[in-house]
Coordinates of C-alpha atoms in Angstrom, one line a residue:
X161 CA 11.6 7.0 25.8
X162 CA 14.4 8.7 27.7
X163 CA 17.1 6.1 27.1
X164 CA 19.7 8.6 25.9
X165 CA 20.2 6.5 22.8
X166 CA 21.8 7.7 19.6
X167 CA 21.0 5.3 16.8
X168 CA 22.2 5.2 13.2
X169 CA 20.1 3.2 10.8
X170 CA 20.8 2.8 7.1
X171 CA 17.6 1.9 5.2
X172 CA 19.5 0.5 2.2
X173 CA 21.9 -1.9 4.0
X174 CA 19.6 -2.5 7.0
X175 CA 22.6 -1.8 9.3
X176 CA 21.5 -0.5 12.8
X177 CA 23.8 0.4 15.6
X178 CA 24.1 2.6 18.7
X179 CA 26.6 5.4 18.6
X180 CA 27.5 8.6 20.5
X181 CA 26.2 12.1 19.9
X182 CA 29.3 13.2 18.0
X183 CA 29.1 10.4 15.4
X184 CA 25.3 10.9 15.3
X185 CA 25.7 14.5 14.4
X186 CA 28.7 14.1 12.0
X187 CA 26.9 11.3 10.1
X188 CA 24.4 13.7 8.6
X189 CA 27.3 15.7 6.9
X190 CA 30.2 13.3 6.5
X191 CA 29.5 12.4 2.9
X192 CA 29.2 15.9 1.7
X193 CA 31.8 17.8 3.8
X194 CA 35.6 17.7 4.2
X195 CA 37.3 17.4 7.5
X196 CA 37.9 21.1 7.5
X197 CA 34.2 21.8 6.8
X198 CA 33.1 19.4 9.5
X199 CA 35.4 21.1 12.0
X200 CA 33.9 24.5 11.1
X201 CA 30.4 23.1 11.2
X202 CA 30.6 21.7 14.7
X203 CA 33.0 24.3 16.1
X204 CA 32.1 25.0 19.8
X205 CA 29.7 22.0 19.8
X206 CA 32.1 19.0 19.8
X207 CA 35.9 18.6 20.4
X208 CA 37.9 18.7 17.2
X209 CA 39.6 15.4 17.9
X210 CA 36.2 13.7 18.5
X211 CA 34.8 15.2 15.2
X212 CA 37.8 13.9 13.2
X213 CA 37.7 10.4 14.9
X214 CA 34.0 10.1 14.2
X215 CA 34.4 11.1 10.5
X216 CA 37.2 8.6 10.1
X217 CA 35.2 5.7 11.5
X218 CA 32.1 6.7 9.5
X219 CA 34.1 6.9 6.2
X220 CA 35.3 3.3 6.8
X221 CA 31.6 2.2 7.1
X222 CA 30.8 4.2 4.0
X223 CA 33.6 2.5 2.0
X224 CA 32.2 -0.9 3.1
X225 CA 28.7 0.2 1.9
X226 CA 27.3 -0.4 5.4
X227 CA 26.0 3.2 5.7
X228 CA 25.0 5.9 3.2
X229 CA 25.2 3.4 0.4
X230 CA 23.9 4.1 -3.1
X231 CA 20.5 2.8 -3.7
X232 CA 20.3 -0.1 -6.1
X233 CA 16.7 -0.9 -6.7
X234 CA 14.6 -2.5 -9.5
X235 CA 11.1 -3.6 -10.2
X236 CA 11.2 -7.0 -11.9
X237 CA 8.5 -7.0 -14.6
X238 CA 8.3 -10.8 -14.8
X239 CA 6.4 -10.8 -11.6
X240 CA 3.4 -8.9 -13.0
X241 CA 0.4 -11.1 -13.7
X242 CA 1.3 -13.8 -11.3
X243 CA -1.1 -14.0 -8.4
X244 CA 0.1 -15.2 -5.0
X245 CA -2.7 -14.4 -2.6
X246 CA -6.5 -14.0 -2.9
X247 CA -8.8 -12.4 -0.3
X248 CA -12.1 -14.2 -0.3
X249 CA -14.7 -11.7 0.7
X250 CA -17.3 -14.4 1.5
X251 CA -19.8 -12.1 3.2
X252 CA -21.1 -8.7 2.2
X253 CA -22.8 -8.7 5.6
X254 CA -21.8 -8.3 9.2
X255 CA -23.4 -8.8 12.6
X256 CA -21.7 -5.7 14.0
X257 CA -22.2 -2.1 13.0
X258 CA -18.7 -0.5 13.6
X259 CA -18.7 3.3 13.4
X260 CA -15.5 3.5 11.4
X261 CA -16.1 0.6 9.0
X262 CA -14.7 1.3 5.5
X263 CA -17.2 -1.3 4.1
X264 CA -20.5 0.4 5.1
X265 CA -21.0 -1.9 8.1
X266 CA -20.2 -4.9 6.0
X267 CA -22.5 -4.3 3.0
X268 CA -19.9 -2.6 0.8
X269 CA -22.7 -0.2 -0.3
X270 CA -24.4 -3.2 -1.9
X271 CA -27.2 -5.6 -1.1
X272 CA -26.2 -7.7 1.8
X273 CA -25.4 -11.2 0.5
X274 CA -23.1 -14.2 0.9
X275 CA -20.7 -15.9 -1.6
X276 CA -21.9 -19.2 -2.9
X277 CA -19.7 -22.3 -3.0
X278 CA -19.6 -22.3 -6.8
X279 CA -18.0 -18.9 -6.8
X280 CA -15.6 -19.8 -4.1
X281 CA -14.4 -22.9 -5.9
X282 CA -14.0 -20.9 -9.1
X283 CA -11.9 -18.4 -7.1
X284 CA -9.6 -21.2 -6.0
X285 CA -9.2 -22.4 -9.6
X286 CA -8.5 -18.8 -10.7
X287 CA -5.7 -18.5 -8.1
X288 CA -4.1 -21.8 -9.1
X289 CA -4.4 -21.0 -12.8
X290 CA -2.9 -17.5 -12.4
X291 CA -0.1 -18.4 -10.0
X292 CA 2.4 -19.6 -12.6
X293 CA 5.3 -21.5 -11.0
X294 CA 4.6 -20.1 -7.5
X295 CA 4.1 -23.1 -5.2
X296 CA 3.0 -21.3 -2.0
X297 CA -0.3 -19.6 -2.3
X298 CA -2.5 -17.8 0.3
X299 CA -6.2 -17.5 0.8
X300 CA -7.6 -14.9 3.3
X301 CA -11.2 -15.2 4.4
X302 CA -12.7 -11.7 5.0
X303 CA -15.9 -9.7 5.0
X304 CA -18.1 -8.3 6.4
X305 CA -18.0 -11.1 8.8
X306 CA -16.8 -14.4 7.2
X307 CA -18.2 -16.6 9.9
X308 CA -21.7 -15.6 8.7
X309 CA -20.8 -17.8 5.7
X310 CA -18.9 -20.5 7.7
X311 CA -20.2 -23.4 5.5
X312 CA -18.6 -21.9 2.4
X313 CA -15.4 -21.2 4.3
X314 CA -15.2 -24.9 5.3
X315 CA -16.0 -26.1 1.8
X316 CA -13.4 -23.7 0.3
X317 CA -10.7 -24.9 2.5
X318 CA -11.4 -28.6 1.7
X319 CA -11.6 -27.9 -2.0
X320 CA -8.3 -25.9 -2.0
X321 CA -6.5 -28.7 -0.2
X322 CA -7.9 -31.2 -2.7
X323 CA -6.8 -29.1 -5.6
X324 CA -3.4 -28.5 -4.0
X325 CA -2.8 -32.2 -3.9
X326 CA -3.4 -32.5 -7.6
X327 CA -1.5 -29.4 -8.7
X328 CA 1.5 -29.4 -6.4
X329 CA 0.5 -26.2 -4.7
X330 CA 0.5 -25.4 -1.0
X331 CA -2.1 -23.1 0.6
X332 CA -1.8 -21.0 3.7
X333 CA -5.1 -19.9 5.1
X334 CA -6.0 -16.8 7.2
X335 CA -9.3 -15.7 8.5
X336 CA -10.3 -12.3 10.0
X337 CA -13.3 -12.3 12.4
X338 CA -15.0 -10.1 14.9
X339 CA -15.4 -13.1 17.1
X340 CA -19.2 -12.9 17.7
X341 CA -19.8 -16.3 16.2
X342 CA -16.6 -17.9 17.4
X343 CA -18.1 -20.8 19.3
X344 CA -16.2 -24.0 20.2
X345 CA -17.2 -25.8 17.0
X346 CA -16.0 -22.9 14.8
X347 CA -12.9 -22.6 17.0
X348 CA -11.9 -26.2 16.5
X349 CA -12.1 -25.8 12.7
X350 CA -10.1 -22.6 12.7
X351 CA -7.4 -24.1 15.0
X352 CA -7.0 -27.1 12.7
X353 CA -7.0 -25.4 9.3
X354 CA -6.1 -21.7 9.7
X355 CA -2.4 -20.8 9.7
X356 CA -3.3 -17.4 11.0
X357 CA -6.4 -16.0 12.7
X358 CA -7.0 -12.2 13.1
X359 CA -9.4 -11.4 15.9
X360 CA -10.9 -8.0 16.2
X361 CA -11.2 -6.4 19.7
X362 CA -10.6 -2.7 20.2
X363 CA -9.4 -2.9 23.8
X364 CA -11.2 -1.6 26.8
X365 CA -14.9 -2.4 27.1
X366 CA -16.1 1.2 26.9
X367 CA -14.0 1.9 23.8
X368 CA -15.0 -1.4 22.0
X369 CA -18.7 -1.1 22.8
X370 CA -18.9 2.5 21.6
X371 CA -17.3 1.7 18.2
X372 CA -18.3 -1.9 17.6
X373 CA -22.0 -2.4 18.7
X374 CA -24.0 -5.4 17.4
X375 CA -26.5 -5.0 14.6
X376 CA -29.2 -4.8 17.2
X377 CA -27.4 -1.9 18.9
X378 CA -26.5 -4.1 21.9
X379 CA -23.0 -4.1 23.3
X380 CA -20.6 -6.8 22.0
X381 CA -17.5 -6.7 24.2
X382 CA -18.5 -9.3 26.8
X383 CA -19.4 -12.1 24.4
X384 CA -16.5 -11.3 21.9
X385 CA -13.8 -11.1 24.6
X386 CA -15.1 -14.4 26.2
X387 CA -15.1 -16.1 22.8
X388 CA -11.6 -14.9 21.9
X389 CA -10.0 -15.9 25.2
X390 CA -11.6 -19.4 25.0
X391 CA -10.4 -19.8 21.4
X392 CA -6.8 -18.7 22.3
X393 CA -6.5 -21.2 25.1
X394 CA -6.7 -23.9 22.5
X395 CA -4.7 -22.1 19.8
X396 CA -1.4 -23.3 21.1
X397 CA 1.6 -22.0 19.2
X398 CA -0.3 -21.3 16.0
X399 CA -0.2 -17.8 14.7
X400 CA -2.8 -15.2 15.6
X401 CA -3.2 -11.5 16.3
X402 CA -5.8 -9.6 18.2
X403 CA -6.3 -6.5 16.2
X404 CA -8.0 -3.3 17.3
X405 CA -8.5 0.2 15.8
X406 CA -7.9 3.4 17.6
X407 CA -9.6 6.7 16.7
X408 CA -10.0 10.2 18.0
X409 CA -12.2 8.7 20.7
X410 CA -9.3 6.8 22.3
X411 CA -6.1 8.7 21.7
X412 CA -4.9 7.1 24.9
X413 CA -4.9 3.8 23.0
X414 CA -1.8 2.6 24.9
X415 CA -4.3 1.7 27.6
X416 CA -6.2 -0.5 25.1
X417 CA -3.0 -2.4 24.3
X418 CA -2.3 -2.9 27.9
X419 CA -5.8 -4.0 28.6
X420 CA -5.5 -6.7 26.0
X421 CA -2.2 -7.7 27.5
X422 CA -3.8 -7.9 30.9
X423 CA -6.4 -10.3 29.5
X424 CA -3.5 -12.6 28.7
X425 CA -3.4 -11.9 25.0
X426 CA 0.2 -12.2 23.7
X427 CA 0.0 -11.0 20.1
X428 CA -1.5 -7.5 19.7
X429 CA -1.9 -5.0 16.9
X430 CA -3.7 -1.7 17.3
X431 CA -4.1 0.3 14.1
X432 CA -5.0 4.0 13.6
X433 CA -8.3 4.5 11.9
X434 CA -8.0 5.4 8.2
X435 CA -10.4 8.1 7.2
X436 CA -11.0 10.9 4.8
X437 CA -10.9 14.5 6.1
X438 CA -13.9 15.5 8.2
X439 CA -14.6 12.0 9.6
X440 CA -15.9 12.4 13.1
X441 CA -13.4 9.9 14.6
X442 CA -10.5 10.7 12.3
X443 CA -6.9 11.6 13.3
X444 CA -4.9 14.6 12.1
X445 CA -1.4 16.1 12.1
X446 CA -2.3 17.8 15.3
X447 CA -2.5 14.5 17.1
X448 CA 0.9 13.2 16.1
X449 CA 2.7 14.4 19.3
X450 CA 0.1 12.8 21.5
X451 CA 0.2 9.5 19.6
X452 CA 4.0 9.5 19.8
X453 CA 3.7 9.5 23.6
X454 CA 1.3 6.6 23.5
X455 CA 3.7 4.5 21.5
X456 CA 6.4 5.5 24.0
X457 CA 4.2 4.1 26.8
X458 CA 3.7 0.9 24.8
X459 CA 7.4 0.6 24.3
X460 CA 8.1 1.1 28.0
X461 CA 5.6 -1.5 29.0
X462 CA 6.9 -3.9 26.3
X463 CA 10.3 -3.8 27.9
X464 CA 8.9 -3.9 31.5
X465 CA 6.7 -7.0 30.7
X466 CA 9.4 -8.9 28.7
X467 CA 10.1 -12.2 30.4
X468 CA 7.0 -12.0 32.6
X469 CA 3.6 -13.8 32.3
X470 CA 2.3 -10.5 30.8
X471 CA 4.9 -10.4 28.0
X472 CA 3.3 -9.4 24.7
X473 CA 4.4 -8.7 21.1
X474 CA 3.2 -5.6 19.4
X475 CA 2.9 -6.0 15.6
X476 CA 4.3 -2.6 14.7
X477 CA 7.3 -3.0 16.9
X478 CA 8.5 -6.1 14.9
X479 CA 11.2 -5.3 12.4
X480 CA 13.3 -8.1 10.9
X481 CA 16.5 -6.5 9.6
X482 CA 18.2 -9.8 9.0
X483 CA 15.5 -11.5 6.9
X484 CA 13.7 -8.5 5.4
X485 CA 11.5 -8.8 2.3
X486 CA 13.0 -9.0 -1.2
X487 CA 13.7 -5.7 -3.0
X488 CA 10.5 -6.0 -5.0
X489 CA 8.3 -6.2 -1.9
X490 CA 10.3 -3.3 -0.2
X491 CA 9.5 -1.2 -3.3
X492 CA 5.9 -2.2 -3.9
X493 CA 4.5 -3.1 -0.5
X494 CA 1.4 -5.2 -0.3
X495 CA 1.2 -6.1 -4.0
X496 CA -2.5 -5.0 -4.3
X497 CA -3.8 -5.4 -7.8
X498 CA -0.8 -7.5 -9.0
X499 CA 0.0 -10.5 -6.9
X500 CA -2.8 -9.9 -4.4
X501 CA -6.4 -9.1 -5.0
X502 CA -9.9 -9.6 -3.6
X503 CA -12.7 -11.7 -5.0
X504 CA -16.1 -10.2 -4.1
X505 CA -19.2 -12.2 -3.2
X506 CA -20.3 -12.3 -6.9
X507 CA -16.9 -13.4 -8.2
X508 CA -15.6 -9.9 -9.3
X509 CA -12.0 -9.1 -8.8
X510 CA -10.6 -5.9 -7.3
X511 CA -7.1 -4.8 -6.2
X512 CA -7.8 -5.4 -2.4
X513 CA -10.5 -5.8 0.1
X514 CA -10.9 -2.1 0.6
X515 CA -11.6 -1.6 -3.1
X516 CA -14.3 -4.3 -3.2
X517 CA -17.2 -3.0 -5.2
X518 CA -15.4 0.2 -6.3
X519 CA -16.2 -0.2 -10.0
X520 CA -13.5 2.2 -11.1
X521 CA -11.0 -0.4 -9.8
X522 CA -12.8 -3.5 -11.3
X523 CA -10.2 -5.9 -12.7
X524 CA -12.3 -8.8 -14.0
X525 CA -13.8 -12.0 -12.5
X526 CA -12.9 -15.5 -11.5
X527 CA -14.5 -17.1 -14.6
X528 CA -13.2 -14.9 -17.4
X529 CA -10.0 -13.7 -15.7
X530 CA -8.4 -10.2 -15.8
X531 CA -10.1 -8.1 -18.4
X532 CA -8.7 -4.7 -17.3
X533 CA -5.0 -5.3 -16.9
X534 CA -4.3 -1.6 -17.0
X535 CA -5.7 -1.3 -13.5
X536 CA -3.3 -3.8 -12.1
X537 CA -0.5 -2.2 -14.1
X538 CA -1.3 1.2 -12.6
X539 CA -0.8 -0.3 -9.1
X540 CA 2.3 -2.1 -10.2
X541 CA 3.8 1.2 -11.4
X542 CA 2.9 3.1 -8.3
X543 CA 5.5 2.6 -5.6
X544 CA 8.3 4.3 -3.6
X545 CA 10.2 4.9 -6.8
X546 CA 7.4 6.9 -8.4
X547 CA 5.8 8.6 -5.4
X548 CA 7.5 12.0 -4.9
X549 CA 6.9 12.0 -1.2
X550 CA 8.5 8.6 -0.8
X551 CA 11.7 9.1 -2.7
X552 CA 13.6 10.8 0.1
X553 CA 11.8 9.2 3.1
X554 CA 14.1 7.2 5.4
X555 CA 11.3 4.8 6.3
X556 CA 10.2 4.0 2.7
X557 CA 11.5 0.4 2.6
X558 CA 9.2 -0.4 5.6
X559 CA 5.9 0.6 4.1
X560 CA 6.3 0.2 0.3
X561 CA 4.7 3.6 -0.2
X562 CA 1.8 3.2 2.2
X563 CA -1.8 2.0 1.7
X564 CA -3.2 2.4 -1.8
X565 CA -6.8 2.4 -0.4
X566 CA -6.1 5.1 2.2
X567 CA -4.5 7.3 -0.5
X568 CA -7.6 6.7 -2.7
X569 CA -10.0 7.4 0.1
X570 CA -8.3 10.7 1.0
X571 CA -7.0 12.0 -2.3
X572 CA -9.0 9.8 -4.8
X573 CA -5.5 9.1 -6.2
X574 CA -3.3 6.1 -5.4
X575 CA -0.2 8.1 -6.3
X576 CA -0.6 10.3 -3.3
X577 CA 0.1 9.3 0.3
X578 CA -1.8 9.4 3.6
X579 CA 0.4 12.0 5.4
X580 CA -0.9 11.2 8.9
X581 CA -0.4 7.5 8.4
X582 CA 3.2 8.3 7.2
X583 CA 4.0 10.2 10.3
X584 CA 2.5 7.5 12.5
X585 CA 4.5 4.8 10.7
X586 CA 7.8 6.7 11.2
X587 CA 7.1 7.1 14.9
X588 CA 6.4 3.4 15.3
X589 CA 9.5 2.5 13.4
X590 CA 11.7 4.7 15.6
X591 CA 10.5 2.8 18.6
X592 CA 10.9 -0.6 16.9
X593 CA 14.5 0.2 16.0
X594 CA 15.1 1.5 19.5
X595 CA 13.7 -1.7 21.0
X596 CA 16.1 -3.8 18.9
X597 CA 19.0 -1.9 20.3
X598 CA 17.7 -2.2 23.9
X599 CA 17.1 -5.9 23.5
X600 CA 20.4 -6.5 21.9
X601 CA 22.2 -4.8 24.9
X602 CA 20.2 -7.0 27.4
X603 CA 21.1 -10.2 25.5

């Protein structure tokens, strides 16, 4: 956006403020250069008195450890082995056949099947037994399509609440659905019991129908959008996100965000497709400049629609600098394989839903517990402190080192990073920080 903003952001302290061009330029060198060196460095670019004034003010902030502070990080080992969240992959099946699906259109490269209630209850017990003193636990229903196994979803919720009353735990429930089976009866249950619901809709009808056809090959946009909008009318203030995926087919994805906003959807998340090299719909480094312009359009519309009936929130523009995650979460990200894992339809445990049925990543099962702790330890030890690419990255505390599954998919190595995803994240974060400045000035 052409806002003529110069922003300084310290990723250690979380301090963010607007400045002028002189201080912006000097900040890059003030810690390593003397006044004389700074004057020589910016000779003919900035006035000497402005350079010295900026350096003086910046050094005050440095002394207060508000900017350019030394990093003080740690990875508390006492957290390892305590589970906080479990993804229940209740369906290795789906009623859509999405072109970009990481799970082989819901089958996870296995026989299509559903989780039985015995396995689901054992998974609840496993979560409670392996949570230690953690009081607040999370269950995420996923697939495939979890509503293909709605009866087990319901029984699991009721059983978890019953066990919570007896053990002093509290559960937060989330469900991700494609919306095809989201009728009024299902909607009533989700609105009553689900703390968060993630609804998949890729945006414009042509985009959605191309990428997300029904199993029969028929289009799915009309019925899914109708179901979602009916559901949201009764959702009230409870949390939800309508989540889409953009690919090489719709690099103009800002129009999909705005389409969802025009439908009256308030909470939107559009994610770039994650794919290995050579994937027909994949994104590459050559697309970054174009994608940057799309986030620019979204940011402009975000500001323009603020305070109107078309106001919307965009998931990737939300940055809470005041109540950011603890140091451990900043370092390790999602916690896959350690405090978060997935239980497959047959009760097997894997580091996350994208590793479901990847036998190399098998952790154990809900009956016998963890039998391969070295897998979880490998995830625990892989973070922004150990990934070479992350060590000097200014955005590292906002991604925890990126997605393990994407790294594995691309490099077959969780210690590597998805370079394209890294660039996209940094672009989104730049706009998120800019919007915080713009909104603070308006308020």
